[in-house]
mmCIF file of C-alpha atoms and ligand atoms in Angstrom:
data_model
loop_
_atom_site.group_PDB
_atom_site.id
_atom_site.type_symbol
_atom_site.label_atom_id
_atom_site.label_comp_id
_atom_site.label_asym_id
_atom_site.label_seq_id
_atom_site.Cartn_x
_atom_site.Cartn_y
_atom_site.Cartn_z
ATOM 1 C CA UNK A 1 121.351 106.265 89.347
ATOM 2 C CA UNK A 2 117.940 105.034 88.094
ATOM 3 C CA UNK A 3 115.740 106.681 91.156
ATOM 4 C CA UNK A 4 111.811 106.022 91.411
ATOM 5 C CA UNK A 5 109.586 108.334 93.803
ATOM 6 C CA UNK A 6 106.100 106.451 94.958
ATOM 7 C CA UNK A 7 103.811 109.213 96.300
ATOM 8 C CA UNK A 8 104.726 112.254 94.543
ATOM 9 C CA UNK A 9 103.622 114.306 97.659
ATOM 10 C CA UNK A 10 105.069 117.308 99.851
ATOM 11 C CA UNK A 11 107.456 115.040 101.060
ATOM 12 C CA UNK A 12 108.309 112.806 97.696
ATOM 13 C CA UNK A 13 107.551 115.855 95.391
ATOM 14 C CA UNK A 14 109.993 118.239 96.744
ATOM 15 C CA UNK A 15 113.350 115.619 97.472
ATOM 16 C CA UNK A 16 112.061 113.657 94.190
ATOM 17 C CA UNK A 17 111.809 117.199 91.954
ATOM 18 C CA UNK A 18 115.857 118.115 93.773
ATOM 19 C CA UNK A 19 116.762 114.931 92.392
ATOM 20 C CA UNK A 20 115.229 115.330 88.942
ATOM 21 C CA UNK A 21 116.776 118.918 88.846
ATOM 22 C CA UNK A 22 119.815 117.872 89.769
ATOM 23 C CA UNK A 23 119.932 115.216 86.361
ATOM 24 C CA UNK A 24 118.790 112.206 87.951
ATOM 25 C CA UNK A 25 116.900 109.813 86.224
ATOM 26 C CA UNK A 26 113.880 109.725 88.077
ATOM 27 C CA UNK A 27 110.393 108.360 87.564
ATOM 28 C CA UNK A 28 107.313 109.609 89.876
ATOM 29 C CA UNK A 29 104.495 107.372 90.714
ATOM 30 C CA UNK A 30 101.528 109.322 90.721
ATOM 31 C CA UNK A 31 97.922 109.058 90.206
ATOM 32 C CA UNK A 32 94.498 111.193 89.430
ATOM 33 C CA UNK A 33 94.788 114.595 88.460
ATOM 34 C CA UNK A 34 98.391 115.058 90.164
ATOM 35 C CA UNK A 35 99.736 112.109 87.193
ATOM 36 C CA UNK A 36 97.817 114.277 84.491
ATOM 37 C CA UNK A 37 99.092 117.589 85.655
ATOM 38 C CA UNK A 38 102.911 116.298 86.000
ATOM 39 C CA UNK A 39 102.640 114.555 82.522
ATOM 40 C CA UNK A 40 101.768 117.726 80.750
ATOM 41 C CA UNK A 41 103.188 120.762 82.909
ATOM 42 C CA UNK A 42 106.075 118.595 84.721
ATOM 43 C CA UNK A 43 106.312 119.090 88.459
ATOM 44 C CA UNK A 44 106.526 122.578 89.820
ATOM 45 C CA UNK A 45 108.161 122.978 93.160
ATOM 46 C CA UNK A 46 107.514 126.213 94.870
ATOM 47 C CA UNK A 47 109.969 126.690 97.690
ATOM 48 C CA UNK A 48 110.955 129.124 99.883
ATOM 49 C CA UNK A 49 114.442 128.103 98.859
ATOM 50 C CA UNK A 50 114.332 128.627 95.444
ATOM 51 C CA UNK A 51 111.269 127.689 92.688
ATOM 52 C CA UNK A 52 111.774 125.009 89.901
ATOM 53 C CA UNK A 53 110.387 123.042 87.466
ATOM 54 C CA UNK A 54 111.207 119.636 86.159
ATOM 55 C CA UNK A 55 109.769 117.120 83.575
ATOM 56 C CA UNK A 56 110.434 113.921 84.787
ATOM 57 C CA UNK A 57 109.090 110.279 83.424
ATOM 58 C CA UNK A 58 105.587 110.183 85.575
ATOM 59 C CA UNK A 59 103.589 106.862 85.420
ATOM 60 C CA UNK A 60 101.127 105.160 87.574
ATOM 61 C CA UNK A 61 102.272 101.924 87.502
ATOM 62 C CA UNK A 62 104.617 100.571 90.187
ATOM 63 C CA UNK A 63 104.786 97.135 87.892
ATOM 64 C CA UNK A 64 106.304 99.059 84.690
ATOM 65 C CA UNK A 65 109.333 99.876 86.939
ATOM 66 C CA UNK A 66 112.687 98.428 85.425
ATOM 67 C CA UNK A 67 116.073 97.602 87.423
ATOM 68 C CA UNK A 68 115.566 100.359 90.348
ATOM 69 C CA UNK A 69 119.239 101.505 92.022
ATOM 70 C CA UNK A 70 116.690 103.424 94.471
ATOM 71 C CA UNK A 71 112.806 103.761 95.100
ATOM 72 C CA UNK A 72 112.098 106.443 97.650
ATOM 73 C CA UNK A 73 108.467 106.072 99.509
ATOM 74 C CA UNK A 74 106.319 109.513 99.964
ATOM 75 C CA UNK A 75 103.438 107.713 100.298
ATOM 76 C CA UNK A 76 101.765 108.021 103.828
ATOM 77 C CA UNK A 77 102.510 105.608 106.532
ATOM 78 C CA UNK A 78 99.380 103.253 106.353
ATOM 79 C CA UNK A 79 99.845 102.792 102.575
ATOM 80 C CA UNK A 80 103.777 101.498 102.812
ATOM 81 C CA UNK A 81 102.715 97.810 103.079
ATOM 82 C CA UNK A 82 100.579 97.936 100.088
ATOM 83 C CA UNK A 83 102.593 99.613 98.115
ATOM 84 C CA UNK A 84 105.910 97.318 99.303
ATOM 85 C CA UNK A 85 103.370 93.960 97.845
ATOM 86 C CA UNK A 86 103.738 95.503 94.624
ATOM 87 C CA UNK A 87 106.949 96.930 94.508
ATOM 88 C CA UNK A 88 108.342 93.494 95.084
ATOM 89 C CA UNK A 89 108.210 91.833 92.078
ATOM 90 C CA UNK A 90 110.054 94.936 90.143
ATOM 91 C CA UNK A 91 112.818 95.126 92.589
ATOM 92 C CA UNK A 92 116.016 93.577 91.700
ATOM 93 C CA UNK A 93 118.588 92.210 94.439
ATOM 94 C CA UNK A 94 121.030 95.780 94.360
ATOM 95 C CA UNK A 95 117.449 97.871 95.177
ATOM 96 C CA UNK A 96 117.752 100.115 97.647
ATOM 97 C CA UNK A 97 113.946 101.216 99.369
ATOM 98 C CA UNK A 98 113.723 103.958 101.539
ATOM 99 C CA UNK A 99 110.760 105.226 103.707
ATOM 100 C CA UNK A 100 110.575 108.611 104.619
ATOM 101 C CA UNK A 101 107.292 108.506 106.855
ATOM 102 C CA UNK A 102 106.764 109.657 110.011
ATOM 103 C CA UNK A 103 106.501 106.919 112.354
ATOM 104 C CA UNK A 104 108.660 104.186 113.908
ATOM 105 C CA UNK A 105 107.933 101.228 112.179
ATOM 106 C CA UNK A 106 108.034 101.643 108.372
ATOM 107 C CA UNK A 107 111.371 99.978 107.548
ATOM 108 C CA UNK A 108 109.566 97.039 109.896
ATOM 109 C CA UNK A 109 106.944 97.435 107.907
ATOM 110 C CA UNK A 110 109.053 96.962 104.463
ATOM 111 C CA UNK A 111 110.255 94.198 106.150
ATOM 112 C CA UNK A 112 107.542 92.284 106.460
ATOM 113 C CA UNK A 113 107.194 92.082 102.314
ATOM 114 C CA UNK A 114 110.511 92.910 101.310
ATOM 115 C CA UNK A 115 113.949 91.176 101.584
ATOM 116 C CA UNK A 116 116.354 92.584 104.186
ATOM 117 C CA UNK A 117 119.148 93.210 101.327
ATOM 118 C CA UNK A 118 116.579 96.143 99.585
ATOM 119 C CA UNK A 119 115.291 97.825 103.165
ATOM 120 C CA UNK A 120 116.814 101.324 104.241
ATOM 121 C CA UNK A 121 115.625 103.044 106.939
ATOM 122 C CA UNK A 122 115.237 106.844 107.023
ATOM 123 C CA UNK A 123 112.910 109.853 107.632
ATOM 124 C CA UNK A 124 112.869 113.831 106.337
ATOM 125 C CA UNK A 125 112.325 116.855 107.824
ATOM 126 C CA UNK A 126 110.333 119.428 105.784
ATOM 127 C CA UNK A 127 107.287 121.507 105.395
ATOM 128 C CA UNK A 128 105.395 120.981 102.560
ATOM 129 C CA UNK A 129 102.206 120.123 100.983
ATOM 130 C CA UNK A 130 100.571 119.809 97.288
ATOM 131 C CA UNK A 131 99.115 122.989 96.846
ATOM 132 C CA UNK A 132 97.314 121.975 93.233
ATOM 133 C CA UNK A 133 97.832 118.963 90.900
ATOM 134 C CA UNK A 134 101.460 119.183 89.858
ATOM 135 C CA UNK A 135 102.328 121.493 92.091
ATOM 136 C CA UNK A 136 104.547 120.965 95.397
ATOM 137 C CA UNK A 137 104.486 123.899 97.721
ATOM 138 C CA UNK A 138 107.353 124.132 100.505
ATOM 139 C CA UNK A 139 106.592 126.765 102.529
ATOM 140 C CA UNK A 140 109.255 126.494 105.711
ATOM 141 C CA UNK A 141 112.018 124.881 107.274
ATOM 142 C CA UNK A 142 115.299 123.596 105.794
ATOM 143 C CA UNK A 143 114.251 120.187 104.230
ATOM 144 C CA UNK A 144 116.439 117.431 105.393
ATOM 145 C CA UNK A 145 116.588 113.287 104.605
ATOM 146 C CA UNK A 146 118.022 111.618 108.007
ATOM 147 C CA UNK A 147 119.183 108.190 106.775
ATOM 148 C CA UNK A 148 121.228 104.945 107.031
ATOM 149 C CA UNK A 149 121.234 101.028 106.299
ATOM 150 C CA UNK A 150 118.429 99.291 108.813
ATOM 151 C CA UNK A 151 121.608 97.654 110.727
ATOM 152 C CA UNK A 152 123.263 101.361 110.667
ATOM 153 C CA UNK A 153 126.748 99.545 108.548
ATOM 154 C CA UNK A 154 128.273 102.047 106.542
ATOM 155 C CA UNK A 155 128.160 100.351 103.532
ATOM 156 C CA UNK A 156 129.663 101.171 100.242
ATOM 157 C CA UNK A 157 126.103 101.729 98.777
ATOM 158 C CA UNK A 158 124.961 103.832 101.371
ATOM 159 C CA UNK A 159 128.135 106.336 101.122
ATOM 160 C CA UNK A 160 126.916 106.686 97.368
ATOM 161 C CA UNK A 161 123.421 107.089 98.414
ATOM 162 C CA UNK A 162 125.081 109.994 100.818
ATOM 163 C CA UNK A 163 127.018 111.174 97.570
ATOM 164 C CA UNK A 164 123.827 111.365 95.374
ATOM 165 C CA UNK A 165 121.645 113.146 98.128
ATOM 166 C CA UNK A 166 124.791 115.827 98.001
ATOM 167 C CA UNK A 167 124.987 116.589 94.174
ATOM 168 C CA UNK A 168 121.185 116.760 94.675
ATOM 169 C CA UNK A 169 121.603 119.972 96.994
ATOM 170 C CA UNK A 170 119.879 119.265 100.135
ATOM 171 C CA UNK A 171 120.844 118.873 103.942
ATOM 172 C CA UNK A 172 121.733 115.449 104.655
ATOM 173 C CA UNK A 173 122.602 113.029 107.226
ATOM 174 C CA UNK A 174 124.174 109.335 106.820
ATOM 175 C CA UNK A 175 122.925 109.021 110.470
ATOM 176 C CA UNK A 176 125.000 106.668 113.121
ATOM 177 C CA UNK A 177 121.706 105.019 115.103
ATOM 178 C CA UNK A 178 119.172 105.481 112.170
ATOM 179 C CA UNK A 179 116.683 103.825 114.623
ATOM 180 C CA UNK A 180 117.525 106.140 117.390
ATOM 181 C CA UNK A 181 116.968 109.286 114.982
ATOM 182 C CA UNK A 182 113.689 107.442 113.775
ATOM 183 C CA UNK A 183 112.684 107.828 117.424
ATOM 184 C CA UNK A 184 113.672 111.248 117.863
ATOM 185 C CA UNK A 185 111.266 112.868 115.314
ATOM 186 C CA UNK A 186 108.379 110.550 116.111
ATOM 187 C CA UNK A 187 108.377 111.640 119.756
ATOM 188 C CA UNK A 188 107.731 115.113 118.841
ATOM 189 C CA UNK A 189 105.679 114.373 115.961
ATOM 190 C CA UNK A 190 103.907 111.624 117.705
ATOM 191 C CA UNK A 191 103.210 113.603 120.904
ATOM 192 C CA UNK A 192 101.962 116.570 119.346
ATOM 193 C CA UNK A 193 100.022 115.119 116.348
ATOM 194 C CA UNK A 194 97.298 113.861 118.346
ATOM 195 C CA UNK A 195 96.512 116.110 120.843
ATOM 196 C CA UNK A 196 96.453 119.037 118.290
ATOM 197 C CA UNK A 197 93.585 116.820 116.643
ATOM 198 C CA UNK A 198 91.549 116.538 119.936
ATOM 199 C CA UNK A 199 91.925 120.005 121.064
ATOM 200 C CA UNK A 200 91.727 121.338 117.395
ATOM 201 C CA UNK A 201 94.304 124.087 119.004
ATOM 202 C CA UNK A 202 97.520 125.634 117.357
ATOM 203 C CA UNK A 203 100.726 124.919 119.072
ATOM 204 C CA UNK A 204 100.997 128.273 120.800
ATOM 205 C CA UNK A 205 97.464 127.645 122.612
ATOM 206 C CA UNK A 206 98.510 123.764 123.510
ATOM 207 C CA UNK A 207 101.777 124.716 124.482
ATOM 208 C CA UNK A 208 100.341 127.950 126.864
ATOM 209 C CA UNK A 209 97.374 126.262 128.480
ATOM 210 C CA UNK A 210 98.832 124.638 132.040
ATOM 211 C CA UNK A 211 96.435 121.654 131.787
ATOM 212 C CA UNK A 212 97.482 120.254 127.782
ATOM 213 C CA UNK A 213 101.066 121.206 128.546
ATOM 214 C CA UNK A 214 101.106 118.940 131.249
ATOM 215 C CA UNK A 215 99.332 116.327 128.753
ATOM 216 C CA UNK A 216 102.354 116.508 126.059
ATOM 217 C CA UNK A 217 104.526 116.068 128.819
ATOM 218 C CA UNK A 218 102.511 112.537 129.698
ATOM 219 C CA UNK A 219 101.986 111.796 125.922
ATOM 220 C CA UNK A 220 105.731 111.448 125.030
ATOM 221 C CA UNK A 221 107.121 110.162 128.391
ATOM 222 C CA UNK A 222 105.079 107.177 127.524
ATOM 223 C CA UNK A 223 106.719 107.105 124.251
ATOM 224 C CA UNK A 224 110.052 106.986 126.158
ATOM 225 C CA UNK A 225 108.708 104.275 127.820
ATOM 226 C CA UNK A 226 107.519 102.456 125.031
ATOM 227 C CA UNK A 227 111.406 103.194 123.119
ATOM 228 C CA UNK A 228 112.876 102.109 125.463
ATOM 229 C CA UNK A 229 111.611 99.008 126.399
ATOM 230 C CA UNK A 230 112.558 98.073 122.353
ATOM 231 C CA UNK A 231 115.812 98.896 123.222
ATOM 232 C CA UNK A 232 115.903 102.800 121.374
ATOM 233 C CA UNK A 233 117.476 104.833 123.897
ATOM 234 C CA UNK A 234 115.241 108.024 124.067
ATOM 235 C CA UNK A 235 116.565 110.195 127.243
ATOM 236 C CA UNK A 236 114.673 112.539 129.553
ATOM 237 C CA UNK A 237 117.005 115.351 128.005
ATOM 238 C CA UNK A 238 115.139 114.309 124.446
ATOM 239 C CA UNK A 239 111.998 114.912 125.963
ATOM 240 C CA UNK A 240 113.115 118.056 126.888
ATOM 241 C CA UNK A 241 114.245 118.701 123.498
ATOM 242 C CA UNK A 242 111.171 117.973 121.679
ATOM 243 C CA UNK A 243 109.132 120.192 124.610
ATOM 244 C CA UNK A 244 111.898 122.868 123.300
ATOM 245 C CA UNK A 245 110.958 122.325 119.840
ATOM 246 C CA UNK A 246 106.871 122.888 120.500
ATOM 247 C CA UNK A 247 107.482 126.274 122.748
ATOM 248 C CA UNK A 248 110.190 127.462 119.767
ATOM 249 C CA UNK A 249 107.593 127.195 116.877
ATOM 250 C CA UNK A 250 105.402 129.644 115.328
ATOM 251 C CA UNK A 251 102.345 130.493 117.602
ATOM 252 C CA UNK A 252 99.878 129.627 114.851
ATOM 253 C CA UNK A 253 101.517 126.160 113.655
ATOM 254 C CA UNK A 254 99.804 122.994 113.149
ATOM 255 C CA UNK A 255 101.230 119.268 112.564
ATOM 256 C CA UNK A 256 99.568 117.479 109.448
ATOM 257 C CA UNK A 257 98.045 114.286 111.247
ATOM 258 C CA UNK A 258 96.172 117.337 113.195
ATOM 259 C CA UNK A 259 95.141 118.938 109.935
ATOM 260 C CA UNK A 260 94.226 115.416 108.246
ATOM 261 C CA UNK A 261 91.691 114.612 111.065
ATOM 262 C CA UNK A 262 90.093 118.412 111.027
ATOM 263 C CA UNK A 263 89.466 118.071 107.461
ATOM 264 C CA UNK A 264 87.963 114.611 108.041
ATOM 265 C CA UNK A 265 90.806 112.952 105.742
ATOM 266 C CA UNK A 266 91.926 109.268 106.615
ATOM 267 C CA UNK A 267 95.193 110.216 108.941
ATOM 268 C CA UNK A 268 98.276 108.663 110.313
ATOM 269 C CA UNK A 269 96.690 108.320 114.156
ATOM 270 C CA UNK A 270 97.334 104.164 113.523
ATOM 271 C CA UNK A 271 100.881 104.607 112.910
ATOM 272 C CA UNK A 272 101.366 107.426 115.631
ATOM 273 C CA UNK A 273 99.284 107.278 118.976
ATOM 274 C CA UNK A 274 98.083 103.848 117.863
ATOM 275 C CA UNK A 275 101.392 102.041 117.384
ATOM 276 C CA UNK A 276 102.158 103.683 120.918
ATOM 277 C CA UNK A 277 99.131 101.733 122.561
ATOM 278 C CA UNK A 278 99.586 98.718 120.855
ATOM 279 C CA UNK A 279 103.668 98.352 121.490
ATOM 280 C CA UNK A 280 102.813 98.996 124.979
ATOM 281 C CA UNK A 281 100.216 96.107 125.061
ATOM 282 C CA UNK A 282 102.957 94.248 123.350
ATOM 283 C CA UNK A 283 105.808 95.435 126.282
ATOM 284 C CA UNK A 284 103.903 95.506 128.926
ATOM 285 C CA UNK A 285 104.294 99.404 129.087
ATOM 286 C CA UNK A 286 101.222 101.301 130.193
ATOM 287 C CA UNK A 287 100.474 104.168 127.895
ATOM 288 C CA UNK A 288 96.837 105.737 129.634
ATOM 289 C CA UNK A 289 97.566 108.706 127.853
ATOM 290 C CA UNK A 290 98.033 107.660 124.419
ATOM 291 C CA UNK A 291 95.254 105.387 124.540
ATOM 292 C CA UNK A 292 92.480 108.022 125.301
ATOM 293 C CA UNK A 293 93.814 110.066 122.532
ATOM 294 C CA UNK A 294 93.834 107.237 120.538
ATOM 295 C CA UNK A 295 90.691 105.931 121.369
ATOM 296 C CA UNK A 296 88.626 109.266 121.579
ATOM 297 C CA UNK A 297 90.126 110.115 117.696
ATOM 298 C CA UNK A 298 89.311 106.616 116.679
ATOM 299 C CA UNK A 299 85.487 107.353 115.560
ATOM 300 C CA UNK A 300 86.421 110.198 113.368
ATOM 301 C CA UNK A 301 89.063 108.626 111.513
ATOM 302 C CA UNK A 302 86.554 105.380 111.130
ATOM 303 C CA UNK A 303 84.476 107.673 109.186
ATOM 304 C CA UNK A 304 87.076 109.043 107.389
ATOM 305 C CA UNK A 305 87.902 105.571 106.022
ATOM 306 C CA UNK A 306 84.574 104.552 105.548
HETATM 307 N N1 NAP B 401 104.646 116.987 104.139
HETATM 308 C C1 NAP B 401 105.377 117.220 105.210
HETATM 309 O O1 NAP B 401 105.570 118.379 105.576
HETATM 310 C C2 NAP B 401 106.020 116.066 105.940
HETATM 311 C C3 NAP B 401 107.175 116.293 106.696
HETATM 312 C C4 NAP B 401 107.818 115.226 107.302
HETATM 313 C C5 NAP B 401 107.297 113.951 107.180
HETATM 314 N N2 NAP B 401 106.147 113.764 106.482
HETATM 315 C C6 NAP B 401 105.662 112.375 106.361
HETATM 316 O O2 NAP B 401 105.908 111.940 105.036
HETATM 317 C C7 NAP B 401 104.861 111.031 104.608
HETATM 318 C C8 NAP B 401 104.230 111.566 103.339
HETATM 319 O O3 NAP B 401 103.587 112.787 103.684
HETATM 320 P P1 NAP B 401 103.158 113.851 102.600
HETATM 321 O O4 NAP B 401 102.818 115.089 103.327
HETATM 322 O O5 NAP B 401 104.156 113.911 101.490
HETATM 323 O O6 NAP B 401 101.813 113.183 102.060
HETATM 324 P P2 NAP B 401 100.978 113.596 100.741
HETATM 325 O O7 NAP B 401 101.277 115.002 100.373
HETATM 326 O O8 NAP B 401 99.585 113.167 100.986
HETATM 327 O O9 NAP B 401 101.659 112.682 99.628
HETATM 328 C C9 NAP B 401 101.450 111.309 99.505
HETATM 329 C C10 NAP B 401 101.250 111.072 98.035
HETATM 330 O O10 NAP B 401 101.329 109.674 97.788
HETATM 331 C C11 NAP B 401 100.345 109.395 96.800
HETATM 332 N N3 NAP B 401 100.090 107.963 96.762
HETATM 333 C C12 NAP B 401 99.725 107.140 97.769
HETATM 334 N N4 NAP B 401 99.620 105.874 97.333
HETATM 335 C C13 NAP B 401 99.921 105.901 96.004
HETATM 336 C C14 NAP B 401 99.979 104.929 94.998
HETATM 337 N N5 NAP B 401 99.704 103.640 95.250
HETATM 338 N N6 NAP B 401 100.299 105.304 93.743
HETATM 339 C C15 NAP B 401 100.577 106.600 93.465
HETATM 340 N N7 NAP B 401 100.553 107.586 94.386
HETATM 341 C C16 NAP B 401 100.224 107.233 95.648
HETATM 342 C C17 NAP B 401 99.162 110.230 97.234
HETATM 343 O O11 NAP B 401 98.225 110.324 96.212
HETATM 344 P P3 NAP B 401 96.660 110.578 96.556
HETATM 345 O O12 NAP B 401 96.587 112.017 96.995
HETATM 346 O O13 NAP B 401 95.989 110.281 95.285
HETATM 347 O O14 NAP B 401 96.311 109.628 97.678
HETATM 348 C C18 NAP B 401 99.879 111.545 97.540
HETATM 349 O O15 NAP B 401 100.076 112.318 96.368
HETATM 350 C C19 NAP B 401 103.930 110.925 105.814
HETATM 351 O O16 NAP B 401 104.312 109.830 106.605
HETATM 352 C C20 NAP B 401 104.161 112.219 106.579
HETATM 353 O O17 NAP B 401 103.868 112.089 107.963
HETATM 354 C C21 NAP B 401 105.497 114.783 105.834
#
């Protein structure tokens, strides 16, 4: 299988380099330092599962692509649209694309540029960062790809996606409601993301503190709202679950759209707290909660663009 990897990232670096290890043909898409570093050292993968190196075929150049059976997106949410208007015209028919953001809308997003026939849906669980150009650091939790065909079919081509995600050696699911799973990691990572950024506290001190407890709680019941009035059935007993999941992490632990907007990087608070505000607007769902985080993070990450 002839496998590209645009964004050769935490996320696209570490499932990208399992790939390549495991004798895939697969080209990165990388740029700056990170392209030059990977072109002469190959991509080193620290992990706390095992550390490799591979030497895959590293380019910057999304239109030098030939015949793709599979592009995988680690790019970051707000860059999946501009990086679909390219990938179009090197995408044949069979092409299979699939985002692994975090977010609810990047297959939509695909969508928008791409033919239906090429669009997966999907997203990953994982911690991991670059640590240095050409170097991928994953530092906890079992990585995992959670993903399906946008209308959830279990199609020949996705079984052999399934197949090639196997020999590759990580945790895998060919998930039954891709949408609904989509949902399920956004609420947590959408409730927490933002309020980490405005209270610039780790999880343990959100998660203890009576007042910001009670403002997760608020923050993703709106999301509910919002799912559900698109027809995603997020329950009470998932809010529960991702509550579950913030008290259960480390003390000291951080989400990265938190750490983006502390370091004054451009962040994903669009595509998270932002796509909550402006779906409600859309639905006719009111989302207070979302919108003042939102709106008081909005300055910062202005600036961070500018
Ligand atoms: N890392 C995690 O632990 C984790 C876990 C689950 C989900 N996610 C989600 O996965 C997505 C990716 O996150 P990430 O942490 O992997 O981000 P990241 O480490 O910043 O990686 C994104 C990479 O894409 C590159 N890139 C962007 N546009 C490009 C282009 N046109 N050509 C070549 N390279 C390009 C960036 O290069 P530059 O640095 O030059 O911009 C960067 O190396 C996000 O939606 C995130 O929320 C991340």
């Amino acid at each position: 299988m002839n496998i590209v990897v645009i964004g050769a990232g935490g996320v696209g670096g570490y499932f990208g380099g399992k790939l390549a290890q495991a004798g895939f043909d697969v080209t990165f898409i990388a740029r700056g330092k990170h392209l030059e570093a990977i072109k002469n050292k190959g991509l080193q993968v620290k992990s706390i599962l095992g550390d490799f190196t591979v030497h895959p075929n590293v380019t910057d150049a999304i239109q030098d692509i030939k015949n793709p059976d599979l592009v995988i997106l680690g790019v970051k949410s707000w860059q999946v649209t501009e990086v679909a208007k390219v990938l179009k015209s090197v995408i044949t028919k069979n092409t299979m694309v699939l985002p692994l953001q975090n977010g609810a809308d990047n297959a939509d997003k695909l969508l928008t540029v791409l033919p239906k026939e090429n669009v997966l849906a999907g997203l990953c669980k994982i911690v991991s960062k670059v640590e240095l150009p050409g170097v991928i650091n994953h530092f906890t939790f079992e990585p995992e790809i959670v993903f399906g065909e946008y209308d959830n079919s279990k199609s020949d081509r996705i079984k052999q996606l399934k197949s090639v995600f196997d020999k590759a050696g990580f945790k895998n699911t060919l998930s039954d409601d891709i949408h609904l799973d989509i949902w399920k990691k956004f609420l947590f990572i959408g409730t927490i993301s933002g309020i980490g950024a405005l209270t610039r506290a780790v999880f343990g001190v959100m998660r203890e503190t009576p007042g910001i407890r009670k403002i997760i709680k608020d923050t993703a019941q709106e999301m509910v709202a919002v799912a559900n009035a698109k027809g995603v059935g997020l329950t009470q007993q998932d809010l529960a679950m991702i509550i579950n999941v913030i008290d259960k992490l480390d003390y000291n632990t951080t989400a990265s759209m938190q750490r983006d907007i502390m370091e004054g990087k451009p962040s994903e608070l669009e595509n998270f707290n932002g796509y909550i505000v402006s779906q409600g607007k859309l639905l006719g769902v009111d989302t207070p909660t979302n919108a003042f985080i939102y709106h008081c993070l909005l300055p910062q990450e202005m600036k961070a663009r500018s």
